[in-house]
CSV table of C-alpha atoms in Angstrom, one decimal:
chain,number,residue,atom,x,y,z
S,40,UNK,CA,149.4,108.9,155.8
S,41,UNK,CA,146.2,106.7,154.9
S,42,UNK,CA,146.0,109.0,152.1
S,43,UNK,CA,149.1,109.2,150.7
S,44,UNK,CA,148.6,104.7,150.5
S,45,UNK,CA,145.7,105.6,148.9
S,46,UNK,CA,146.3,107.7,146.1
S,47,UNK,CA,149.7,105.2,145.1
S,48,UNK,CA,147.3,102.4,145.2
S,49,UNK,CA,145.4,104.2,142.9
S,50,UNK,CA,148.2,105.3,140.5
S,51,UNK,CA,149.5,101.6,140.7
S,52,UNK,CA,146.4,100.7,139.5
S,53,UNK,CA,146.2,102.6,136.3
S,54,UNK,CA,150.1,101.5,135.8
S,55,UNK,CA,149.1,98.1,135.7
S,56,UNK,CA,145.7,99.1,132.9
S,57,UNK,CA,148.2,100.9,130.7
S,58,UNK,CA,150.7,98.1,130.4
S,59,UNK,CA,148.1,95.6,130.2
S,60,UNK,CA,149.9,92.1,128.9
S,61,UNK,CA,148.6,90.6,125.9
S,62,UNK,CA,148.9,87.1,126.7
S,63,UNK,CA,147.7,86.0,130.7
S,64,UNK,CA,150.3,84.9,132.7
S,65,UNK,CA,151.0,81.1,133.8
S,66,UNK,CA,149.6,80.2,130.5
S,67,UNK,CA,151.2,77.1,128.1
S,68,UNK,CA,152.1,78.6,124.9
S,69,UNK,CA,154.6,77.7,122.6
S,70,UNK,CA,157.4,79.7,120.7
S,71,UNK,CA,157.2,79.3,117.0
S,72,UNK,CA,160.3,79.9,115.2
S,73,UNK,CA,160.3,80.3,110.7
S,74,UNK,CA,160.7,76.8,110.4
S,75,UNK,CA,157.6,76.2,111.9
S,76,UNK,CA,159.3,74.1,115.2
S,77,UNK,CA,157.5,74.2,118.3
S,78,UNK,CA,159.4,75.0,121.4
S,79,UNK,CA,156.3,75.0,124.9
S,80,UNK,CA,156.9,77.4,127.1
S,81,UNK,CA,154.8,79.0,130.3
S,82,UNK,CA,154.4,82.9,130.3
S,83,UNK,CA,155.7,83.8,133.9
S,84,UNK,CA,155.9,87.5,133.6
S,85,UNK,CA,154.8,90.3,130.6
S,86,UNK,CA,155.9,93.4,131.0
S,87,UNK,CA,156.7,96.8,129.0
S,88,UNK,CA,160.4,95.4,128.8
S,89,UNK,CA,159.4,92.1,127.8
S,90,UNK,CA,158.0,88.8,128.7
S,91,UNK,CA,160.0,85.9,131.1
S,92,UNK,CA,159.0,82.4,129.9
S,93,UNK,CA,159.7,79.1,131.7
S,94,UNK,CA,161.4,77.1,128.9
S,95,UNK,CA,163.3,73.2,129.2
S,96,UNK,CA,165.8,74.5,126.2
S,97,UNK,CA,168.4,76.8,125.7
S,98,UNK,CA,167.7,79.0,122.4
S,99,UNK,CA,169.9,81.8,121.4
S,100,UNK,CA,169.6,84.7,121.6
S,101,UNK,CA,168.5,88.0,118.9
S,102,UNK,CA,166.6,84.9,117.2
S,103,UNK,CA,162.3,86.3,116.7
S,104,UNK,CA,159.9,83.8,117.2
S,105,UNK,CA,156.3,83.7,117.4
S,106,UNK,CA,154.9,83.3,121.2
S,107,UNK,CA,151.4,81.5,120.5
S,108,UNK,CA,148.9,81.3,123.6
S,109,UNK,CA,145.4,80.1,122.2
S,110,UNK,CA,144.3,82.6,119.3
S,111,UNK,CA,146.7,85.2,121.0
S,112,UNK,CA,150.1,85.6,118.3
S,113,UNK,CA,152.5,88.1,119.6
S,114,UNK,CA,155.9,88.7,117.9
S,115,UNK,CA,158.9,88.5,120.0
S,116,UNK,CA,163.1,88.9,120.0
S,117,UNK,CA,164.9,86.4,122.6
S,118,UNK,CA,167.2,88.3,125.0
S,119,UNK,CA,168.6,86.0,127.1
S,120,UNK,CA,168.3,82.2,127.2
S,121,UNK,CA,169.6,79.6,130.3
S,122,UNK,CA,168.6,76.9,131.6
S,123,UNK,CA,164.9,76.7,132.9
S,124,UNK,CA,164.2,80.5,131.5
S,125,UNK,CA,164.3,83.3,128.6
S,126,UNK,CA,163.5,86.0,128.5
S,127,UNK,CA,162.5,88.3,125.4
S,128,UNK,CA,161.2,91.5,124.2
S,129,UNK,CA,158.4,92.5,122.2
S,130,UNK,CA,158.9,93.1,118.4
């Protein structure tokens, strides 16, 4: 049984590696739409499907905005928008 933990620890583990996220989570960032308006957000969650943001606005979504963390750019569509969260995949 110990084993078995073991090796699905192990191929957890090099899950999480090969979906690395390219921004770190719990970060302030801000969404960048072609305008050039700001809209903060917080990363909460990157994933191969997407990333869930913390956000005080309602966007709309199929809209592509820029998510800007520090240096870190990274091109994204908004899914789904409510009150309090989006989320959005990477273009």
């Amino acid at each position: 049984m110990m084993k078995q933990w073991e090796k699905s620890v192990e191929a957890e583990k090099i899950r999480r590696k090969s979906r690395a996220p390219r921004v770190d989570l719990g970060r302030l960032g801000n969404l960048v739409d072609g305008q050039g308006n700001h809209i903060p957000v917080v990363v909460e969650n990157v994933s191969a499907q997407g990333v869930l943001m913390q956000i005080d606005k309602i966007i709309p979504p199929d809209f592509e905005y820029d998510l800007i963390c520090g240096q870190e750019r990274v091109q994204l569509q908004i899914v789904w928008s409510n009150h309090g969260f989006a989320g959005a995949k990477i273009v």
